[in-house]
Short mmCIF file of C-alpha atoms and ligand atoms in Angstrom, two decimals:
data_model
loop_
_atom_site.label_atom_id
_atom_site.label_comp_id
_atom_site.label_asym_id
_atom_site.label_seq_id
_atom_site.Cartn_x
_atom_site.Cartn_y
_atom_site.Cartn_z
CA MET A 295 34.96 154.08 23.56
CA THR A 296 37.33 154.10 20.77
CA ALA A 297 36.05 153.11 16.80
CA THR A 298 38.05 150.05 16.78
CA PRO A 299 39.20 148.54 19.64
CA PRO A 300 42.92 148.06 19.81
CA PHE A 301 42.31 144.67 20.86
CA LYS A 302 39.54 141.76 19.86
CA ARG A 303 39.63 139.70 22.60
CA ILE A 304 41.60 140.53 25.81
CA ALA A 305 41.77 137.70 28.60
CA LEU A 306 42.54 138.26 32.24
CA ILE A 307 43.46 135.36 34.59
CA GLY A 308 43.12 136.66 38.35
CA LEU A 309 40.36 138.94 39.34
CA GLY A 310 41.86 140.58 42.26
CA LEU A 311 43.13 144.52 42.87
CA ILE A 312 44.96 144.56 39.63
CA GLY A 313 42.78 142.06 37.33
CA SER A 314 39.83 144.12 38.40
CA SER A 315 41.29 147.37 38.25
CA LEU A 316 42.56 146.43 34.58
CA ALA A 317 39.04 144.71 33.67
CA ARG A 318 37.17 148.07 34.94
CA GLY A 319 39.54 150.38 32.86
CA ILE A 320 39.44 147.83 29.76
CA GLN A 321 35.64 148.19 29.82
CA GLN A 322 35.75 152.21 30.74
CA LEU A 323 38.08 152.90 27.55
CA GLY A 324 36.75 149.89 25.13
CA LEU A 325 40.11 148.68 24.84
CA ALA A 326 38.58 145.42 23.78
CA GLY A 327 35.93 144.05 21.30
CA GLU A 328 35.45 141.26 24.29
CA LEU A 329 36.67 141.39 27.54
CA VAL A 330 37.10 137.78 28.82
CA ALA A 331 38.17 137.11 32.66
CA THR A 332 38.97 134.16 34.81
CA ASP A 333 40.00 133.34 38.47
CA HIS A 334 40.67 130.22 39.87
CA SER A 335 38.26 131.15 43.26
CA PRO A 336 34.48 129.99 42.18
CA GLU A 337 33.58 132.92 44.79
CA VAL A 338 35.35 135.64 42.82
CA ARG A 339 34.03 134.40 39.65
CA ALA A 340 30.69 134.90 40.76
CA ARG A 341 31.22 138.26 42.17
CA ALA A 342 32.83 139.12 38.93
CA VAL A 343 29.48 137.98 37.29
CA GLU A 344 27.61 140.15 39.60
CA ILE A 345 29.30 143.24 39.26
CA LYS A 346 30.00 142.80 35.58
CA LEU A 347 33.95 142.67 35.67
CA ALA A 348 33.71 141.90 32.21
CA ASP A 349 31.32 140.29 29.07
CA ARG A 350 32.06 136.98 29.77
CA ILE A 351 33.36 135.06 32.60
CA ALA A 352 35.21 131.70 31.67
CA ASP A 353 35.03 128.77 34.05
CA ASP A 354 38.69 127.94 33.94
CA ASN A 355 42.08 129.46 32.42
CA ALA A 356 42.27 127.18 29.12
CA SER A 357 38.84 128.55 27.74
CA ALA A 358 39.15 132.03 28.82
CA VAL A 359 42.37 132.49 26.59
CA LYS A 360 40.98 131.03 23.52
CA ASP A 361 41.19 133.47 20.62
CA ALA A 362 41.95 135.78 23.04
CA ASP A 363 44.92 138.16 21.06
CA LEU A 364 45.92 139.81 24.52
CA VAL A 365 46.40 137.79 27.71
CA ILE A 366 47.20 139.11 31.12
CA ALA A 367 47.81 136.93 33.99
CA CYS A 368 46.85 138.73 37.25
CA VAL A 369 47.74 136.32 40.03
CA PRO A 370 50.39 136.10 42.78
CA VAL A 371 53.85 135.88 41.32
CA GLY A 372 54.48 132.35 42.87
CA VAL A 373 51.64 130.82 40.84
CA SER A 374 52.59 132.02 37.54
CA GLY A 375 54.30 129.54 36.12
CA ALA A 376 51.56 127.46 36.67
CA VAL A 377 49.27 129.33 34.51
CA ALA A 378 51.45 129.82 31.65
CA GLN A 379 51.28 125.66 31.69
CA SER A 380 47.45 125.76 32.29
CA ILE A 381 47.04 128.08 29.15
CA ALA A 382 49.92 127.42 26.79
CA ALA A 383 47.88 124.55 24.48
CA HIS A 384 45.20 126.80 24.80
CA LEU A 385 46.52 130.20 23.35
CA MET A 386 45.79 131.67 19.57
CA PRO A 387 49.20 132.01 17.60
CA GLY A 388 50.56 135.63 17.64
CA ALA A 389 48.88 136.46 20.56
CA ILE A 390 50.57 138.65 23.51
CA VAL A 391 50.96 137.03 26.54
CA SER A 392 51.63 139.28 29.58
CA ASP A 393 51.66 139.70 33.47
CA VAL A 394 51.63 142.04 36.16
CA GLY A 395 53.98 140.34 38.76
CA SER A 396 55.99 142.57 40.99
CA VAL A 397 58.94 140.23 40.41
CA LYS A 398 60.04 139.74 36.63
CA ALA A 399 63.48 137.91 36.32
CA SER A 400 61.98 134.32 37.94
CA VAL A 401 58.23 135.16 36.38
CA LEU A 402 59.91 135.33 32.98
CA ARG A 403 61.77 132.01 33.63
CA ALA A 404 58.74 130.27 35.00
CA MET A 405 56.58 131.19 32.35
CA ALA A 406 58.48 131.35 29.52
CA GLU A 407 59.30 127.59 30.26
CA HIS A 408 55.75 127.08 29.26
CA LEU A 409 54.49 129.02 26.65
CA PRO A 410 55.07 128.35 22.73
CA ASP A 411 57.07 130.11 20.45
CA ASN A 412 54.45 131.63 18.21
CA VAL A 413 53.22 133.93 21.12
CA HIS A 414 54.55 137.10 22.18
CA PHE A 415 55.35 136.85 25.60
CA ILE A 416 56.14 140.19 27.23
CA PRO A 417 56.18 140.32 30.76
CA ALA A 418 55.25 143.61 32.44
CA HIS A 419 54.86 145.39 36.17
CA PRO A 420 52.38 148.39 36.59
CA VAL A 421 53.68 150.16 39.84
CA ALA A 422 50.65 151.27 41.26
CA GLY A 423 48.55 149.29 43.95
CA THR A 424 46.68 149.60 47.23
CA GLU A 425 46.88 147.39 50.39
CA ASN A 426 43.58 146.29 49.57
CA SER A 427 42.81 142.77 47.32
CA GLY A 428 39.85 141.17 45.52
CA PRO A 429 37.37 142.02 42.80
CA ASP A 430 35.57 144.59 44.75
CA SER A 431 39.08 146.57 45.46
CA GLY A 432 39.90 147.67 41.75
CA PHE A 433 39.00 150.73 39.99
CA ALA A 434 40.07 152.05 36.24
CA GLU A 435 42.20 154.92 37.44
CA LEU A 436 44.68 152.75 39.05
CA PHE A 437 47.31 152.68 36.55
CA SER A 438 46.87 156.73 36.00
CA ASN A 439 50.15 158.57 36.03
CA ARG A 440 51.74 155.65 37.65
CA TRP A 441 54.54 153.64 35.69
CA CYS A 442 54.45 150.40 33.86
CA ILE A 443 57.69 148.83 33.56
CA LEU A 444 57.67 146.37 30.44
CA THR A 445 60.70 143.52 30.46
CA PRO A 446 60.89 142.10 27.08
CA PRO A 447 63.09 139.16 26.86
CA ASP A 448 65.91 139.49 24.35
CA GLY A 449 64.55 139.12 20.60
CA ALA A 450 60.85 139.83 21.83
CA ASP A 451 58.84 141.39 18.87
CA ALA A 452 59.20 145.22 18.82
CA ALA A 453 55.72 145.91 17.14
CA ALA A 454 54.05 143.53 20.11
CA VAL A 455 56.38 145.09 22.62
CA GLU A 456 55.00 148.38 21.32
CA ARG A 457 51.16 147.33 21.30
CA LEU A 458 51.16 146.38 24.82
CA ALA A 459 53.34 149.71 25.53
CA GLN A 460 50.35 151.45 23.75
CA PHE A 461 47.92 149.40 26.01
CA TRP A 462 48.80 150.79 29.15
CA GLY A 463 49.61 154.22 27.62
CA ALA A 464 46.05 154.21 27.25
CA LEU A 465 44.99 153.14 30.80
CA GLY A 466 46.99 156.43 31.66
CA ALA A 467 50.49 154.73 32.63
CA ASN A 468 53.74 156.08 31.80
CA VAL A 469 55.78 153.05 29.96
CA GLU A 470 59.43 152.43 30.64
CA ILE A 471 61.28 149.63 29.22
CA MET A 472 63.78 147.30 31.55
CA GLN A 473 66.02 144.09 31.98
CA ALA A 474 64.15 141.87 33.94
CA GLU A 475 67.34 141.92 36.79
CA HIS A 476 67.43 145.49 36.67
CA HIS A 477 63.77 146.21 37.67
CA ASP A 478 64.11 143.41 40.46
CA LEU A 479 66.88 145.46 41.88
CA VAL A 480 65.50 148.83 41.64
CA LEU A 481 61.78 147.27 42.98
CA ALA A 482 63.85 145.52 45.90
CA VAL A 483 64.64 149.03 47.05
CA THR A 484 61.46 151.00 46.22
CA SER A 485 59.03 148.43 47.07
CA HIS A 486 60.06 145.40 48.69
CA LEU A 487 62.10 146.70 51.29
CA PRO A 488 59.75 149.14 52.64
CA HIS A 489 56.99 146.20 52.77
CA LEU A 490 59.49 143.99 54.49
CA ILE A 491 60.32 146.90 57.12
CA ALA A 492 56.66 147.88 57.58
CA TYR A 493 55.87 144.11 58.25
CA THR A 494 58.80 144.57 60.73
CA ILE A 495 58.06 147.41 62.63
CA VAL A 496 54.01 146.84 62.91
CA GLY A 497 55.02 143.04 64.13
CA THR A 498 57.30 144.54 66.58
CA ALA A 499 54.67 147.21 67.75
CA ASP A 500 52.54 144.52 68.34
CA GLU A 501 54.97 141.90 70.30
CA LEU A 502 56.36 144.47 73.00
CA GLU A 503 55.79 143.71 76.71
CA ASP A 504 55.64 147.15 77.98
CA VAL A 505 53.64 148.92 76.06
CA THR A 506 49.90 147.67 75.59
CA ARG A 507 48.40 147.00 72.14
CA SER A 508 45.74 149.49 72.92
CA GLU A 509 48.62 152.12 73.72
CA VAL A 510 49.98 151.53 70.45
CA LEU A 511 46.56 151.98 68.35
CA LYS A 512 45.75 155.22 70.36
CA PHE A 513 49.32 156.81 69.65
CA SER A 514 49.16 155.18 66.42
CA ALA A 515 49.08 159.09 64.76
CA GLY A 516 53.21 159.62 65.55
CA GLY A 517 54.22 157.66 62.47
CA PHE A 518 53.32 153.94 63.20
CA ARG A 519 49.91 154.10 61.40
CA ASP A 520 51.64 154.86 57.68
CA PHE A 521 53.52 151.81 58.44
CA THR A 522 50.23 150.18 59.02
CA ARG A 523 48.67 150.81 55.97
CA ILE A 524 51.64 149.09 53.84
CA ALA A 525 51.86 146.30 56.33
CA ALA A 526 47.97 145.59 55.85
CA SER A 527 49.10 144.44 52.25
CA ASP A 528 48.05 140.83 50.73
CA PRO A 529 49.96 138.12 52.78
CA THR A 530 50.29 135.72 49.54
CA MET A 531 51.24 137.95 47.04
CA TRP A 532 53.97 139.63 49.58
CA ARG A 533 55.04 135.97 50.60
CA ASP A 534 55.55 135.28 46.97
CA VAL A 535 57.29 138.74 46.17
CA PHE A 536 60.08 137.80 49.01
CA LEU A 537 60.47 134.22 48.04
CA ALA A 538 60.82 135.76 44.00
CA ASN A 539 63.11 138.00 44.49
CA LYS A 540 65.20 137.00 47.29
CA ASP A 541 68.74 137.78 46.00
CA ALA A 542 67.77 141.47 45.09
CA VAL A 543 65.80 141.93 48.53
CA LEU A 544 68.91 140.14 50.39
CA GLU A 545 71.54 142.72 48.97
CA MET A 546 69.28 145.59 49.57
CA LEU A 547 68.71 144.35 53.03
CA GLY A 548 72.35 144.51 53.46
CA ALA A 549 72.77 148.15 52.52
CA PHE A 550 69.99 148.78 54.83
CA GLN A 551 71.17 147.23 57.98
CA GLU A 552 74.72 148.91 57.52
CA ASP A 553 72.79 152.56 57.47
CA LEU A 554 70.92 151.36 60.37
CA SER A 555 73.41 150.48 62.43
CA LYS A 556 75.27 154.31 61.30
CA LEU A 557 72.11 155.75 62.60
CA THR A 558 71.95 153.58 65.94
CA ARG A 559 75.98 154.61 66.23
CA ALA A 560 74.95 157.85 66.03
CA ILE A 561 71.98 157.98 68.42
CA ARG A 562 74.01 155.91 70.87
CA ARG A 563 77.18 158.45 70.65
CA GLY A 564 74.69 161.35 70.74
CA GLU A 565 76.16 162.74 67.16
CA GLY A 566 73.50 164.76 66.36
CA ASP A 567 75.03 166.35 63.12
CA VAL A 568 74.92 162.69 61.90
CA LEU A 569 71.15 162.37 62.40
CA PHE A 570 70.64 166.09 61.23
CA ASP A 571 72.39 165.53 58.07
CA HIS A 572 70.92 162.12 57.00
CA PHE A 573 67.26 163.77 57.85
CA THR A 574 67.78 166.59 55.85
CA ARG A 575 68.88 164.17 52.35
CA THR A 576 65.98 162.08 53.46
CA ARG A 577 63.54 165.19 53.25
CA ALA A 578 64.84 166.23 49.86
CA ILE A 579 64.09 162.72 48.40
CA ARG A 580 60.38 163.32 49.68
CA ARG A 581 60.63 166.45 48.03
CA GLY A 582 61.75 165.12 44.71
CA ILE A 583 58.75 162.68 44.59
CA VAL A 584 56.42 165.27 44.94
CA SER A 585 57.86 167.34 42.64
CA ILE A 586 57.89 164.70 39.65
CA GLY A 587 54.23 163.96 40.46
CA GLN A 588 54.43 161.01 42.09
CA ASP A 589 52.46 162.15 45.59
CA GLU A 590 50.58 165.22 46.26
CA ALA A 591 52.47 167.66 48.79
CA ALA A 592 49.35 167.68 50.88
CA ALA A 593 50.20 167.52 54.39
CA ASP A 594 49.60 164.56 56.60
CA PHE A 595 49.23 162.43 53.42
CA GLY A 596 46.27 164.53 52.48
CA ARG A 597 44.29 163.49 55.50
CA LYS A 598 41.34 165.93 56.59
CA HIS A 599 41.35 167.42 60.14
CA ALA A 600 38.69 168.30 62.00
CA ALA A 601 37.87 171.85 62.61
CA LEU A 602 37.74 172.97 66.08
CA LYS A 603 34.73 174.21 67.72
CA LYS A 604 34.78 177.48 69.61
CA VAL A 605 33.47 176.33 73.39
CA GLU A 606 30.12 179.01 73.84
P1 LIG B 745 44.65 139.67 44.90
O1 LIG B 745 43.87 140.69 45.06
O2 LIG B 745 44.98 139.16 45.76
O3 LIG B 745 44.09 138.78 43.39
C1 LIG B 745 45.36 138.00 42.83
C2 LIG B 745 43.84 136.70 42.76
O4 LIG B 745 44.38 135.63 41.53
C3 LIG B 745 42.80 136.26 43.69
O5 LIG B 745 41.79 136.28 43.10
C4 LIG B 745 43.45 134.70 43.12
O6 LIG B 745 42.14 134.07 43.74
C5 LIG B 745 43.70 134.67 41.66
N1 LIG B 745 44.66 133.23 41.59
C6 LIG B 745 45.11 132.94 42.32
N2 LIG B 745 45.90 131.53 41.88
C7 LIG B 745 45.32 132.02 40.46
C8 LIG B 745 45.53 130.85 39.48
N3 LIG B 745 46.14 130.03 39.26
N4 LIG B 745 44.54 130.68 38.78
C9 LIG B 745 43.49 132.02 38.55
N5 LIG B 745 43.53 133.03 38.89
C10 LIG B 745 44.30 132.83 40.58
O7 LIG B 745 46.55 140.19 44.22
P2 LIG B 745 46.56 141.69 43.21
O8 LIG B 745 47.19 142.57 43.95
O9 LIG B 745 45.89 141.56 41.99
O10 LIG B 745 47.85 141.06 42.67
C11 LIG B 745 48.23 140.14 41.38
C12 LIG B 745 49.64 140.54 40.73
O11 LIG B 745 49.69 141.84 40.81
C13 LIG B 745 50.54 140.08 41.92
O12 LIG B 745 51.71 139.23 40.84
C14 LIG B 745 51.22 141.19 42.11
O13 LIG B 745 52.73 140.92 42.65
C15 LIG B 745 51.10 142.36 41.10
N6 LIG B 745 51.15 143.22 41.51
C16 LIG B 745 50.09 143.90 42.64
C17 LIG B 745 50.17 145.29 43.22
C18 LIG B 745 49.47 145.44 45.01
O14 LIG B 745 49.50 146.50 45.21
N7 LIG B 745 48.52 144.83 44.82
C19 LIG B 745 50.89 146.18 42.63
C20 LIG B 745 51.63 145.93 41.28
C21 LIG B 745 51.41 144.19 40.58
P3 LIG B 745 42.58 133.39 45.24
O15 LIG B 745 42.34 134.76 46.14
O16 LIG B 745 40.99 132.48 45.69
O17 LIG B 745 43.85 132.79 45.60
#
């Protein structure tokens, strides 16, 4: 526990993976004098009370944000505008209002439209997650050594931005500041496109006629199962991400389709050197990610392999 919590009252709206991870981290580190949380689903609110995700679970968004000096919306990006509208009239003047949405430019527009001028609106995106959702899926360490990108609008209060950066830093995140549009382009290639590819491959394998579903599952260790983890991600969240980041995703998808055509041509023409050069380049990218500490070097994604038993 810190001596004086940096925020008197933090309000979290939405208690899924990200909201419940924040709740656990805030409580563990004592980042709020009081933590208030809510979710639109009564089942989630009941579960949050049961597992003590906050000091108080409010019945609705408006009452949750009362007197809070930090409010964070942790909801699917498609409802962030509606959430901003539901809290706008109840915010404390001077409060910092933020979010965790995976898309920034459209969320910024959707929320800013409703928020009063006397609060500091600073959107954020912690680039950390898993394929699980719901209040039981969160954990306090989720943001540790991961990036959190802040996209303050032009003219945002520097002190408020710094306060929010300190908050994410306390949770173990490295903070970077970016323009919302640039964020959306970067994330389209590093996150949104990979998810679309995973959703496609897993769907394609499911629809094959000459290979049975049981064979696909049985021999999945050949690479397929690594895509299935990503393709198991929350359908609501990802539907909203693709709709909200349409332009950047379509731009990256165009580049991807061109590269896929090049590789298709190389396979058709038997151009082994083209394939070899491409795969050598991509292997270097994997090593680069490991070398900057964004993943472990453990083989097979750190999976344990069963020990061999000697035949007696
Ligand atoms: P999640 O586990 O599905 O949680 C979202 C929660 O928000 C759910 O409990 C949902 O309730 C609730 N909710 C929906 N509409 C609401 C409303 N109008 N008012 C209050 N609560 C509402 O999703 P998540 O993974 O935590 O994602 C939340 C946000 O974080 C998304 O914007 C996502 O883009 C972003 N994000 C996700 C990841 C990731 O890997 N998961 C990583 C970084 C950022 P119901 O389920 O009952 O609808």
